[in-house]
PDB file of C-alpha atoms and ligand atoms in Angstrom:
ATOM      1  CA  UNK A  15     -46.837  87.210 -31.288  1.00 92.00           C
ATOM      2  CA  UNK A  16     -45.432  89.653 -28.686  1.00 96.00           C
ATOM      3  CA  UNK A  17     -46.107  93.455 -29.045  1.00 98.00           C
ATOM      4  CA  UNK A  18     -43.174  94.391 -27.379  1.00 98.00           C
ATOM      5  CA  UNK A  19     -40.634  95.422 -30.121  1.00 97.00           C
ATOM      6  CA  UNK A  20     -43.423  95.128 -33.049  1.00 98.00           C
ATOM      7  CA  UNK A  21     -43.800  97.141 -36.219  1.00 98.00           C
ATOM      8  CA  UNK A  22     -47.916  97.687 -35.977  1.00 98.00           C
ATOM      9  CA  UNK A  23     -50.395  99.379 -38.222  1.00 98.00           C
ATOM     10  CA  UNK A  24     -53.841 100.319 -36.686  1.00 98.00           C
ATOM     11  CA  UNK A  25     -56.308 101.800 -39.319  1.00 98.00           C
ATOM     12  CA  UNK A  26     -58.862 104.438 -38.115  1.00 98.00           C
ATOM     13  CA  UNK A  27     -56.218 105.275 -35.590  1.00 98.00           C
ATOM     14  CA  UNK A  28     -56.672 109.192 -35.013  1.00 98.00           C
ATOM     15  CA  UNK A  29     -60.019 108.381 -32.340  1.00 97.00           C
ATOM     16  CA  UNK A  30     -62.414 105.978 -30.320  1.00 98.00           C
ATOM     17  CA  UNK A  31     -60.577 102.367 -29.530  1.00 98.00           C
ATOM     18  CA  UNK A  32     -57.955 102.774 -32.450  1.00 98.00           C
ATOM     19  CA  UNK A  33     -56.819 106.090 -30.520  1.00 98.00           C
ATOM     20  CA  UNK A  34     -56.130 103.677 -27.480  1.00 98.00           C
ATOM     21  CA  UNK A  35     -55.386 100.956 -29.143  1.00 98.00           C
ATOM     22  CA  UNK A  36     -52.330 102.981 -30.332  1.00 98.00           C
ATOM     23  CA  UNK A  37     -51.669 104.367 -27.032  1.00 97.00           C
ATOM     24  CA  UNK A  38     -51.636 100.698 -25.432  1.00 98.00           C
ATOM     25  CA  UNK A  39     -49.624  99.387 -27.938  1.00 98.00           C
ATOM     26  CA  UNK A  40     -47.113 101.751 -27.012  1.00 98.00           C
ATOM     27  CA  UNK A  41     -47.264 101.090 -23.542  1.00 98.00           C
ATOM     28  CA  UNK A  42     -46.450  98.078 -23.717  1.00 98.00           C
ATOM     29  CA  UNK A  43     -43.388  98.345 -26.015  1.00 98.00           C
ATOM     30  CA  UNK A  44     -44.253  98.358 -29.929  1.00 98.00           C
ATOM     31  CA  UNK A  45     -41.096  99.784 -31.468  1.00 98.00           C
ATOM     32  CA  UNK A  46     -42.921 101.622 -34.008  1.00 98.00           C
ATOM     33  CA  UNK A  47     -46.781 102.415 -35.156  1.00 98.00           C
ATOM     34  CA  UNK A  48     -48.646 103.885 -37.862  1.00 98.00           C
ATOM     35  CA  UNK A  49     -51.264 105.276 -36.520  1.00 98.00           C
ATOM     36  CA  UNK A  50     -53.437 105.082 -39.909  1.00 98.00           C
ATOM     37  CA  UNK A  51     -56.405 107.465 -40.548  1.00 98.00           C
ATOM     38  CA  UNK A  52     -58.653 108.951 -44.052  1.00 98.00           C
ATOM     39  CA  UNK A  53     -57.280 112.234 -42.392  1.00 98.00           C
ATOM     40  CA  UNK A  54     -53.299 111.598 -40.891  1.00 97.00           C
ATOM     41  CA  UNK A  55     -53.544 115.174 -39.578  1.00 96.00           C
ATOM     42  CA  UNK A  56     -55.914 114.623 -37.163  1.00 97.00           C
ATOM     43  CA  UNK A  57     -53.772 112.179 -35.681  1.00 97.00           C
ATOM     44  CA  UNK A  58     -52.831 113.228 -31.901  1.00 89.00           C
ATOM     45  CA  UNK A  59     -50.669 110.395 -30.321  1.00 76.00           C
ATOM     46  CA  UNK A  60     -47.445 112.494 -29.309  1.00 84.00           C
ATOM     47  CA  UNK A  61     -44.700 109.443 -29.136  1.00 96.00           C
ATOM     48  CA  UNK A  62     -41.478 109.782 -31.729  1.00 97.00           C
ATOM     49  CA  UNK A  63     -42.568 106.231 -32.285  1.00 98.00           C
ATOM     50  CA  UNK A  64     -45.375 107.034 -33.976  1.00 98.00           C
ATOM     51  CA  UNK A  65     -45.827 108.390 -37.844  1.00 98.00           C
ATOM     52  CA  UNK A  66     -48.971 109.393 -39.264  1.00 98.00           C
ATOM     53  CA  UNK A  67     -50.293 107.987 -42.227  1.00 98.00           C
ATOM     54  CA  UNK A  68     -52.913 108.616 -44.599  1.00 98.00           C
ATOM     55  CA  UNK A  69     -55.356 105.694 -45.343  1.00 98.00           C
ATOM     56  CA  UNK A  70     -58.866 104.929 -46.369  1.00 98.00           C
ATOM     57  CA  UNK A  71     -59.497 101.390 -46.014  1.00 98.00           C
ATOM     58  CA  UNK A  72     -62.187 101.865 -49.160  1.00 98.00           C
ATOM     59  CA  UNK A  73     -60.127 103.206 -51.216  1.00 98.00           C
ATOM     60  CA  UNK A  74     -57.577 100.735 -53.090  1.00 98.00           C
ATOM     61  CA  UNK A  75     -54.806 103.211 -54.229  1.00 98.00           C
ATOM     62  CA  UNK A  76     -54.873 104.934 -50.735  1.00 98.00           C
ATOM     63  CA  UNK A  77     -54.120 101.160 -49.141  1.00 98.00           C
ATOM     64  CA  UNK A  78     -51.584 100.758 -52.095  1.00 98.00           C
ATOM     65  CA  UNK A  79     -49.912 103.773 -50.759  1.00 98.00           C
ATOM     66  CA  UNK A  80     -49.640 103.017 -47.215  1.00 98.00           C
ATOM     67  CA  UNK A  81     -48.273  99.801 -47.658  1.00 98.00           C
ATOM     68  CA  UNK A  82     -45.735 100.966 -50.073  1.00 98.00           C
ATOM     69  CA  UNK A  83     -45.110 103.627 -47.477  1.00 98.00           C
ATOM     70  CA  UNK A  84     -45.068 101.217 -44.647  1.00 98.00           C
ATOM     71  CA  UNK A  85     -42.920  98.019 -45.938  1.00 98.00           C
ATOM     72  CA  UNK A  86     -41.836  96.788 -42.224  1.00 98.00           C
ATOM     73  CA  UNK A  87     -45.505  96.295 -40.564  1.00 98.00           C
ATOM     74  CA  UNK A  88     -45.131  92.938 -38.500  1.00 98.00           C
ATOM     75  CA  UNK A  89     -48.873  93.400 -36.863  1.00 98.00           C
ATOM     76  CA  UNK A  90     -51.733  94.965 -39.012  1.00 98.00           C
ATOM     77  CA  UNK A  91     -54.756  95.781 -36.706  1.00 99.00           C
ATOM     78  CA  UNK A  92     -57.952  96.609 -38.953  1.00 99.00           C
ATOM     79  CA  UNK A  93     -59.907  98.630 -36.918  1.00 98.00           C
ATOM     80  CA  UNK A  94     -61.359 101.517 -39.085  1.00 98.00           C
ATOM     81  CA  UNK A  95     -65.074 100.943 -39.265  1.00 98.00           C
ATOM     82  CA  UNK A  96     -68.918 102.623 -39.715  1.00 98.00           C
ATOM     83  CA  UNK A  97     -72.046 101.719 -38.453  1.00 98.00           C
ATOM     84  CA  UNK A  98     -75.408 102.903 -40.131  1.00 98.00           C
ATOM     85  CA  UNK A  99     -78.259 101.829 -38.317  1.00 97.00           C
ATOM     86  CA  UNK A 100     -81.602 100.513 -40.103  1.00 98.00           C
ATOM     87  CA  UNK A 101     -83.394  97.493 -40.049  1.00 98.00           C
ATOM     88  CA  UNK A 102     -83.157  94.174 -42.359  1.00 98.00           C
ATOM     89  CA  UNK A 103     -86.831  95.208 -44.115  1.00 98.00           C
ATOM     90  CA  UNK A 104     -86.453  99.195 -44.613  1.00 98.00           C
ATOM     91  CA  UNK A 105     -82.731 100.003 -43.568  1.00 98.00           C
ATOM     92  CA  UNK A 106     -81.207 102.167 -46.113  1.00 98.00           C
ATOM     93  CA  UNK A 107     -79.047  99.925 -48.661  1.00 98.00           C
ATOM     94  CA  UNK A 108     -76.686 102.796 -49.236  1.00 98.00           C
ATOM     95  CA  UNK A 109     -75.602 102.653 -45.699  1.00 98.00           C
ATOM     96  CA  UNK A 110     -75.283  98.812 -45.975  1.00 98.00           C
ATOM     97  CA  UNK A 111     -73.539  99.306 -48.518  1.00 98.00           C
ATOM     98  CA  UNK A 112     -71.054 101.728 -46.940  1.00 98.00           C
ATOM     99  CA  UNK A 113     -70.722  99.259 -44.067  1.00 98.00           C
ATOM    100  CA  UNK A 114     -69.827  96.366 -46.423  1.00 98.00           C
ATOM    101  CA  UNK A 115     -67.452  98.409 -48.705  1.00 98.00           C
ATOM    102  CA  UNK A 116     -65.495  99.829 -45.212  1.00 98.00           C
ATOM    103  CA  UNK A 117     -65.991  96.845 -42.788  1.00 99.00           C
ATOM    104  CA  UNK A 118     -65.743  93.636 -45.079  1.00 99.00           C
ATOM    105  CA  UNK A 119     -63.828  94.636 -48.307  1.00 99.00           C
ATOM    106  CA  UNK A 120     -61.774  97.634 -46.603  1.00 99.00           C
ATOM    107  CA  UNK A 121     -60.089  95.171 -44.168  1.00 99.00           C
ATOM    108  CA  UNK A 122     -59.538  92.495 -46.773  1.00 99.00           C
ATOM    109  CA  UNK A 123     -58.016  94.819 -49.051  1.00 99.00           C
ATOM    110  CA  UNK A 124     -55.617  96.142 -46.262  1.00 99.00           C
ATOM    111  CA  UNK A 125     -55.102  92.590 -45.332  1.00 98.00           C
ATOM    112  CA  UNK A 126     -54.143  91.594 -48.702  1.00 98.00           C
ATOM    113  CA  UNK A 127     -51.885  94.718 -49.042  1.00 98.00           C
ATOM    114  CA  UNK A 128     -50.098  94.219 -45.997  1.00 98.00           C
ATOM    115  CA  UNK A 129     -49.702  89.970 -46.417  1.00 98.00           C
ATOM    116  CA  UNK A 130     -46.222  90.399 -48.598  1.00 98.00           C
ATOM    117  CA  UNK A 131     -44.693  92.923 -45.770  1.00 98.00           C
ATOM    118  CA  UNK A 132     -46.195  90.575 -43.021  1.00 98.00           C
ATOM    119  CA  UNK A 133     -45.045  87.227 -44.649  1.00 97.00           C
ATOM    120  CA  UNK A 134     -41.277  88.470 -44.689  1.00 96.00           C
ATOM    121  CA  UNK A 135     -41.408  89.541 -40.815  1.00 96.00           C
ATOM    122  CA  UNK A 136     -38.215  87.531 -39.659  1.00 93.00           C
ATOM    123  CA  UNK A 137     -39.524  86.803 -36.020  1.00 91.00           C
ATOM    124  CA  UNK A 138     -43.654  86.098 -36.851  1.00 92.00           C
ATOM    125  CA  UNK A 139     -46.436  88.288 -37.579  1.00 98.00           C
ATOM    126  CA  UNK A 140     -50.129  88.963 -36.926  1.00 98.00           C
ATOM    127  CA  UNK A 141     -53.453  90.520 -37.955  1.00 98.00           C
ATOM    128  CA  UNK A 142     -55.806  91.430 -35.940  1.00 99.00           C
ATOM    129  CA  UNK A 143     -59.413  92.073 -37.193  1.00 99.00           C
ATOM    130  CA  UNK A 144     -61.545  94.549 -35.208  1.00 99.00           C
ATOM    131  CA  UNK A 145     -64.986  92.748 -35.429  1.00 98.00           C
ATOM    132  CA  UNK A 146     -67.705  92.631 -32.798  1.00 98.00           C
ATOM    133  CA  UNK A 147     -69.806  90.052 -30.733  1.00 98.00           C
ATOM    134  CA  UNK A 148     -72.756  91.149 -33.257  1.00 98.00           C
ATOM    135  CA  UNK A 149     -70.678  89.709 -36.011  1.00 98.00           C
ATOM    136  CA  UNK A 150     -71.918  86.276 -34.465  1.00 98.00           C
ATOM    137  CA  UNK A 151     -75.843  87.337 -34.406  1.00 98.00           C
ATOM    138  CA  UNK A 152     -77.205  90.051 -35.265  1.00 98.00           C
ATOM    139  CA  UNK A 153     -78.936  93.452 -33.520  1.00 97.00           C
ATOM    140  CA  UNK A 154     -82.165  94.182 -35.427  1.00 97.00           C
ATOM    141  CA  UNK A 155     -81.731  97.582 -35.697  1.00 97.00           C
ATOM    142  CA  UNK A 156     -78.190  97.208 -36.875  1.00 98.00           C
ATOM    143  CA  UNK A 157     -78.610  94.900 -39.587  1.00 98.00           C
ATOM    144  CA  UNK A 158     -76.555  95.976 -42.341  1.00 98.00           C
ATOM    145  CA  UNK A 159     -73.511  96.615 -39.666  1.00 98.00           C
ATOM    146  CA  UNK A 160     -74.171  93.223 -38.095  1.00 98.00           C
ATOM    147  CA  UNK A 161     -74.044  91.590 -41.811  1.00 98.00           C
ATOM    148  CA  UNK A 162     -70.822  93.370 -42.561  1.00 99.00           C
ATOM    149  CA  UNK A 163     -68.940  92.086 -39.454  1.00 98.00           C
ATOM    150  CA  UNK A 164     -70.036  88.378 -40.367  1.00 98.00           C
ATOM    151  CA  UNK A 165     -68.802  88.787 -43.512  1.00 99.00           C
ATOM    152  CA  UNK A 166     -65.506  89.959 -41.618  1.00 99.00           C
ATOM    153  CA  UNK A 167     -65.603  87.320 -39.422  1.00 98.00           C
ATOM    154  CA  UNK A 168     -66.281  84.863 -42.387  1.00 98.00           C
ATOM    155  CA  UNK A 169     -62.976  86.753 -43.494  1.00 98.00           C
ATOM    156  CA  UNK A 170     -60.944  86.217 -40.665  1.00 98.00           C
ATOM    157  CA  UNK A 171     -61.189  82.781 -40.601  1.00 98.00           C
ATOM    158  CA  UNK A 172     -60.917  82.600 -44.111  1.00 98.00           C
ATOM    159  CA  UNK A 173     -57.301  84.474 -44.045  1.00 98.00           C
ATOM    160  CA  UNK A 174     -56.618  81.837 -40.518  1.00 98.00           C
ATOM    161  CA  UNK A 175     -56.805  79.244 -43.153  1.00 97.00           C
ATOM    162  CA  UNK A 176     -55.406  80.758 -46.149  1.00 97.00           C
ATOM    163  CA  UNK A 177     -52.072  82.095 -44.126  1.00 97.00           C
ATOM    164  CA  UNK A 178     -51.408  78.789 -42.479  1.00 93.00           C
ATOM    165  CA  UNK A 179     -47.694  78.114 -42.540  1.00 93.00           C
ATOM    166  CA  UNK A 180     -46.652  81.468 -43.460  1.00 95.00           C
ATOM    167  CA  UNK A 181     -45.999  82.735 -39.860  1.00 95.00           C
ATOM    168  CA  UNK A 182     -49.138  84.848 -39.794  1.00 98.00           C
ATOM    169  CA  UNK A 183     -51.453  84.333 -36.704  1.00 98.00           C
ATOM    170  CA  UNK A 184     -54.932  85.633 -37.793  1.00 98.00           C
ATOM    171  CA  UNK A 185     -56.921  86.980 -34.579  1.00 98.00           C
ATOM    172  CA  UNK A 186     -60.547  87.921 -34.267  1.00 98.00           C
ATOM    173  CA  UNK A 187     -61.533  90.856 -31.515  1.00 98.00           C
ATOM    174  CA  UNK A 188     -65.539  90.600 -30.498  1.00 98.00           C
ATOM    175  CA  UNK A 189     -66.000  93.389 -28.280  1.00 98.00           C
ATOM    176  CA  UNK A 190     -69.612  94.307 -27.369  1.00 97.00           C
ATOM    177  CA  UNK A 191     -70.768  98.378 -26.912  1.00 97.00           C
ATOM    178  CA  UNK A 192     -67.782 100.535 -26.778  1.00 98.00           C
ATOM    179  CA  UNK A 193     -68.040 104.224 -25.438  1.00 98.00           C
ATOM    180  CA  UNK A 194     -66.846 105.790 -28.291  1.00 98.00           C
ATOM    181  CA  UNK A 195     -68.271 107.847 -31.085  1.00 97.00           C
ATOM    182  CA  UNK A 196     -69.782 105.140 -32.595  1.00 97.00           C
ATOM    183  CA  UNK A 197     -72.208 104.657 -30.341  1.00 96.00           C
ATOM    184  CA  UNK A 198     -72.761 108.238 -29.074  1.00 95.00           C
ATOM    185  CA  UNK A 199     -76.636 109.012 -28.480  1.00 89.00           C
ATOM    186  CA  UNK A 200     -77.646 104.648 -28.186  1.00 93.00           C
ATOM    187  CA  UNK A 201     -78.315 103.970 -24.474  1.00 92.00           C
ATOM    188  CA  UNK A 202     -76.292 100.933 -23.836  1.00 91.00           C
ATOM    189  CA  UNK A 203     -73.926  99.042 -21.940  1.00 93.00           C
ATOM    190  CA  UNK A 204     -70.626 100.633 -23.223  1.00 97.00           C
ATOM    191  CA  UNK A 205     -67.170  99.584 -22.559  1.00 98.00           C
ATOM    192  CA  UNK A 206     -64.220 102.213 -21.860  1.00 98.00           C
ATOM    193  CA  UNK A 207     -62.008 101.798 -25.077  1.00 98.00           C
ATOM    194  CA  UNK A 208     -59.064 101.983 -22.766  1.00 98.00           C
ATOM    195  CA  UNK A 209     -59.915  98.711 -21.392  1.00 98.00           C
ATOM    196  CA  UNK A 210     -61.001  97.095 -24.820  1.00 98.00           C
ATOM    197  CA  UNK A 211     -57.941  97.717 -25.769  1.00 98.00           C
ATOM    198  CA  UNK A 212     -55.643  96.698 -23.317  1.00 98.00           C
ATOM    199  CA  UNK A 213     -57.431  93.189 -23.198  1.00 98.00           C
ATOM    200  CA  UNK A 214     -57.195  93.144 -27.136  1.00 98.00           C
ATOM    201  CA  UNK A 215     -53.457  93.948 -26.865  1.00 98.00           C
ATOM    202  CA  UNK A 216     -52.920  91.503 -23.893  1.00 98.00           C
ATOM    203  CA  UNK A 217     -54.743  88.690 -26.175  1.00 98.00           C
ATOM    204  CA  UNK A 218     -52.062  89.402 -28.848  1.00 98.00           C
ATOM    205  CA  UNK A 219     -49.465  88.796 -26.511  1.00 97.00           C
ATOM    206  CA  UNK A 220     -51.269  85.887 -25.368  1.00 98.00           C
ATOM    207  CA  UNK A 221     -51.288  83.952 -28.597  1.00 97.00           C
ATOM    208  CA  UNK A 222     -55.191  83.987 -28.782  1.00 98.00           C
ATOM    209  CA  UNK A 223     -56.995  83.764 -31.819  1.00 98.00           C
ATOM    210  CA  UNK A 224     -60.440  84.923 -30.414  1.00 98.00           C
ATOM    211  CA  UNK A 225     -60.311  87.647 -27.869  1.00 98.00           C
ATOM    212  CA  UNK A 226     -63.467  88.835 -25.689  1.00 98.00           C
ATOM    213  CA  UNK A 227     -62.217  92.219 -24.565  1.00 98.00           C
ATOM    214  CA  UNK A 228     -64.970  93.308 -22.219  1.00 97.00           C
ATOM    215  CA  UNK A 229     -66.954  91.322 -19.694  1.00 96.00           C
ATOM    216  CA  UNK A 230     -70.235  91.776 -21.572  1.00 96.00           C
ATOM    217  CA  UNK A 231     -68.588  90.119 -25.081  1.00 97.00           C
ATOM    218  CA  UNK A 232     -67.176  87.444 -22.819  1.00 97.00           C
ATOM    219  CA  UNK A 233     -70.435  87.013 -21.264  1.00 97.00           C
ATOM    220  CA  UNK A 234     -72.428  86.709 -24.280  1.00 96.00           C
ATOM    221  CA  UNK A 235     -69.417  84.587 -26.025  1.00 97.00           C
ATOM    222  CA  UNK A 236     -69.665  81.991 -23.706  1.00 97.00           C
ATOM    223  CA  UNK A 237     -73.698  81.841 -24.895  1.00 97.00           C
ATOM    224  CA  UNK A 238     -72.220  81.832 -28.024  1.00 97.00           C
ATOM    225  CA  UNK A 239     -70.427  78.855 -27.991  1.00 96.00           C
ATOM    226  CA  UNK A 240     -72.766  77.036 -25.682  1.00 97.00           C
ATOM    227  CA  UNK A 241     -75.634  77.636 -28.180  1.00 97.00           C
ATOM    228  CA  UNK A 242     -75.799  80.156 -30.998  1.00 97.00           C
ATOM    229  CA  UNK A 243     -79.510  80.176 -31.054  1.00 98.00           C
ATOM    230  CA  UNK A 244     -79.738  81.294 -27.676  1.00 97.00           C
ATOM    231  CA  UNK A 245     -77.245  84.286 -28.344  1.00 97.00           C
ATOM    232  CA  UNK A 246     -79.631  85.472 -31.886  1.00 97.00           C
ATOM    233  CA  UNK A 247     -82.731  85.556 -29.635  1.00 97.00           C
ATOM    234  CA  UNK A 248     -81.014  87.452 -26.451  1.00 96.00           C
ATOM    235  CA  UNK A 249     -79.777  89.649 -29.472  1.00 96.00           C
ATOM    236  CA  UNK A 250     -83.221  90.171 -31.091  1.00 96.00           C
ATOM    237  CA  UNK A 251     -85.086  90.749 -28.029  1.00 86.00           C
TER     238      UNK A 251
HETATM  239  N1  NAP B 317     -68.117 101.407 -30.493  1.00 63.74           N
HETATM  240  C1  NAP B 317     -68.599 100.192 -30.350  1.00 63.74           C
HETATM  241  O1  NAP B 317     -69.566  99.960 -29.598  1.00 63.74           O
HETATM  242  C2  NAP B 317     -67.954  99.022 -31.051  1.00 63.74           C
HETATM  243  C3  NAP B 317     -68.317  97.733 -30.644  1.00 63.74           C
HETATM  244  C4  NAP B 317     -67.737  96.636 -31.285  1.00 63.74           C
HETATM  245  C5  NAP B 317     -66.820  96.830 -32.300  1.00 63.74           C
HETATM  246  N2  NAP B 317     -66.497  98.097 -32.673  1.00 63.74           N
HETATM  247  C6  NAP B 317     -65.536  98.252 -33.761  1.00 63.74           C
HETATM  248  O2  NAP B 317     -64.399  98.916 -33.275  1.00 63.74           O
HETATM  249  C7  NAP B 317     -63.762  99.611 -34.357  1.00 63.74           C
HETATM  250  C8  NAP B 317     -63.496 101.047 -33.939  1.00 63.74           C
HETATM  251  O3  NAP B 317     -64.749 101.680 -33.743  1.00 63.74           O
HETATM  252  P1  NAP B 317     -64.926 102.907 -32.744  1.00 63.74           P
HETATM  253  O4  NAP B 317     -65.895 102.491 -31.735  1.00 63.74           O
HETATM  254  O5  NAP B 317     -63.617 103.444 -32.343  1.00 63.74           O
HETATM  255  O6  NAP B 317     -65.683 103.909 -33.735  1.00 63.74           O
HETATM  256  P2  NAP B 317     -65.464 105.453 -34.042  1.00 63.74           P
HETATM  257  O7  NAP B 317     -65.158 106.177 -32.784  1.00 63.74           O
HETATM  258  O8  NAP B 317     -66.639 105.849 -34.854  1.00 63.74           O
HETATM  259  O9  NAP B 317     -64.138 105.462 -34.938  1.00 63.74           O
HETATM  260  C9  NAP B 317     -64.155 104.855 -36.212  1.00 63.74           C
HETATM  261  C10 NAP B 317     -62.771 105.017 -36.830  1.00 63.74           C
HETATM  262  O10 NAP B 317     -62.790 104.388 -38.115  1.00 63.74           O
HETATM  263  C11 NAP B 317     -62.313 105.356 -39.063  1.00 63.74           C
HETATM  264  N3  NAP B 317     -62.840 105.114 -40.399  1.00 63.74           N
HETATM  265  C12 NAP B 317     -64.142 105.063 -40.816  1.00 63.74           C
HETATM  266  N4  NAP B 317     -64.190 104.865 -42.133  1.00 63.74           N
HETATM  267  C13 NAP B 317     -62.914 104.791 -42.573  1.00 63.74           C
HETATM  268  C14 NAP B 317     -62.314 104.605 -43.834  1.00 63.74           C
HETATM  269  N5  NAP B 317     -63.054 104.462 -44.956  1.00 63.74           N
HETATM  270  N6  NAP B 317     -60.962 104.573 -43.915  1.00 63.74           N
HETATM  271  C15 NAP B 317     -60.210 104.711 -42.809  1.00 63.74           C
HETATM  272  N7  NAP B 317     -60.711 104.929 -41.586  1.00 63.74           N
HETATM  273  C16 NAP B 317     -62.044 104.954 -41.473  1.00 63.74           C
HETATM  274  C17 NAP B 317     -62.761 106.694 -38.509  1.00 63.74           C
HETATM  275  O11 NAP B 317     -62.027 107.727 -39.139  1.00 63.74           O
HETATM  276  P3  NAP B 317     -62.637 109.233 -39.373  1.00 63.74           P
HETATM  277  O12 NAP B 317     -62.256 110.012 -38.143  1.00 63.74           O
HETATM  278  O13 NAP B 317     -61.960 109.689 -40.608  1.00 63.74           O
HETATM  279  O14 NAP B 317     -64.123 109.090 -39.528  1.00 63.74           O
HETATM  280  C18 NAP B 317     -62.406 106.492 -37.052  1.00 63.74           C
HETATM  281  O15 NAP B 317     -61.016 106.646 -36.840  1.00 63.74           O
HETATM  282  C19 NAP B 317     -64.715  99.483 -35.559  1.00 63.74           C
HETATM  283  O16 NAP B 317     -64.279  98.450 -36.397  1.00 63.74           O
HETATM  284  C20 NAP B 317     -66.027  99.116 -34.903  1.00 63.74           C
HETATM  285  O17 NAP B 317     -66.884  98.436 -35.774  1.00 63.74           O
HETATM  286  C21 NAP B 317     -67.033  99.197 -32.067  1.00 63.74           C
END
């Protein structure tokens, strides 16, 4: 779908790659955003085209709410997400837990929420799911975060299927490390959000259903779909 003149919604939209993901989407045209957050006043994107809105993606009346409040939506981007580290023996389950409630079921609920607004869009319509290349094999230390992107991954292409022939293009986003806070402290490889977002935005215009937005995701991707064994070992060493 194109951007340019879209209605979008990006959840956890007041910092790290939803902050930019707003600001590119404005950039390049979106008529309107809700820039989506647990906390809309600590939203700071200063464009009349934006308005603030409350939303956490784990809660069901809050999603309720924002889709009541936000009717016209023609490209829902579920970004808002955690990470807990711990490993798949002694990781703490409450944190999985979190990660599964915010990461799986928060963007299927706001998915579901949004499908009635996104199914009347007169000119097409998209959602864009915010997972990761770890969705695809895990990193030890991340296991509970790397299980809750699968299942959202599972999800997307569940929802490809489930919305075909209602105008909805269903797109998956696999970046690798991002410099945001989400990583803060983990010495990595990290991506600047700026440019994860403008490739994520640019694959939205393209029409693609999978987007790699950083060399290192498109790096490993390729392993990925050469041979996914090869990725889960690179991954677990
Ligand atoms: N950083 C990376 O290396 C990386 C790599 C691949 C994929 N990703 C994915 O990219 C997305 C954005 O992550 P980021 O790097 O920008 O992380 P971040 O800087 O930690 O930002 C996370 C955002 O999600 C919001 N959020 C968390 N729980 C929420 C909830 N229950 N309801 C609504 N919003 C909630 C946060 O809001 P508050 O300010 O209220 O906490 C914040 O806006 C996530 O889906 C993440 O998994 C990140």
């Amino acid at each position: 779908m194109k951007v340019s003149g879209s209605t979008v919604l990006v959840t956890g939209a007041n910092r790290g790659l939803g902050a930019s993901l707003v600001a590119e989407l404005l950039r390049q045209g979106a008529a309107k955003v809700y820039a989506a957050a647990r906390r809309p006043e600590s939203v700071t994107a200063g464009d009349p085209r934006v308005t603030a809105l409350a939303l956490d993606v784990t809660d069901q009346a809050s999603i309720d709410a924002a889709a009541e409040a936000a009717p016209d939506v023609t490209l829902l981007v579920n970004n808002a997400g955690v990470l807990g580290f711990g490993d798949v023996l002694d990781g703490d389950l409450e944190l999985f837990e979190r990660d599964m409630r915010t990461n799986y079921f928060g963007a299927l609920r706001t998915a579901r929420a949004f499908v009635p607004a996104l199914r009347a869009a007169p000119d097409g319509a998209a959602i864009v799911n915010v997972l990761t290349l770890i969705a695809l094999a895990p990193v030890p230390p991340m296991a509970g975060y790397s299980a809750s992107k699968a299942a959202a991954h599972s999800m997307t292409q569940a929802l490809r299927a489930g919305l075909k022939g209602d105008g909805i293009e269903v797109i998956g986003a696999y970046p690798g490390g991002i410099d945001t806070g989400m990583l803060a402290g983990v010495d990595a490889d990290k991506a600047d959000p700026e440019v994860v977002a403008a490739r994520i935005v640019a694959g939205i215009d393209a029409g693609d259903q999978v987007i790699w937005p950083d060399d290192a995701s498109a790096g490993a991707g390729s392993v990925y779909l050469d041979d996914p064994i090869r990725l889960e070992r690179m991954l677990a060493g």
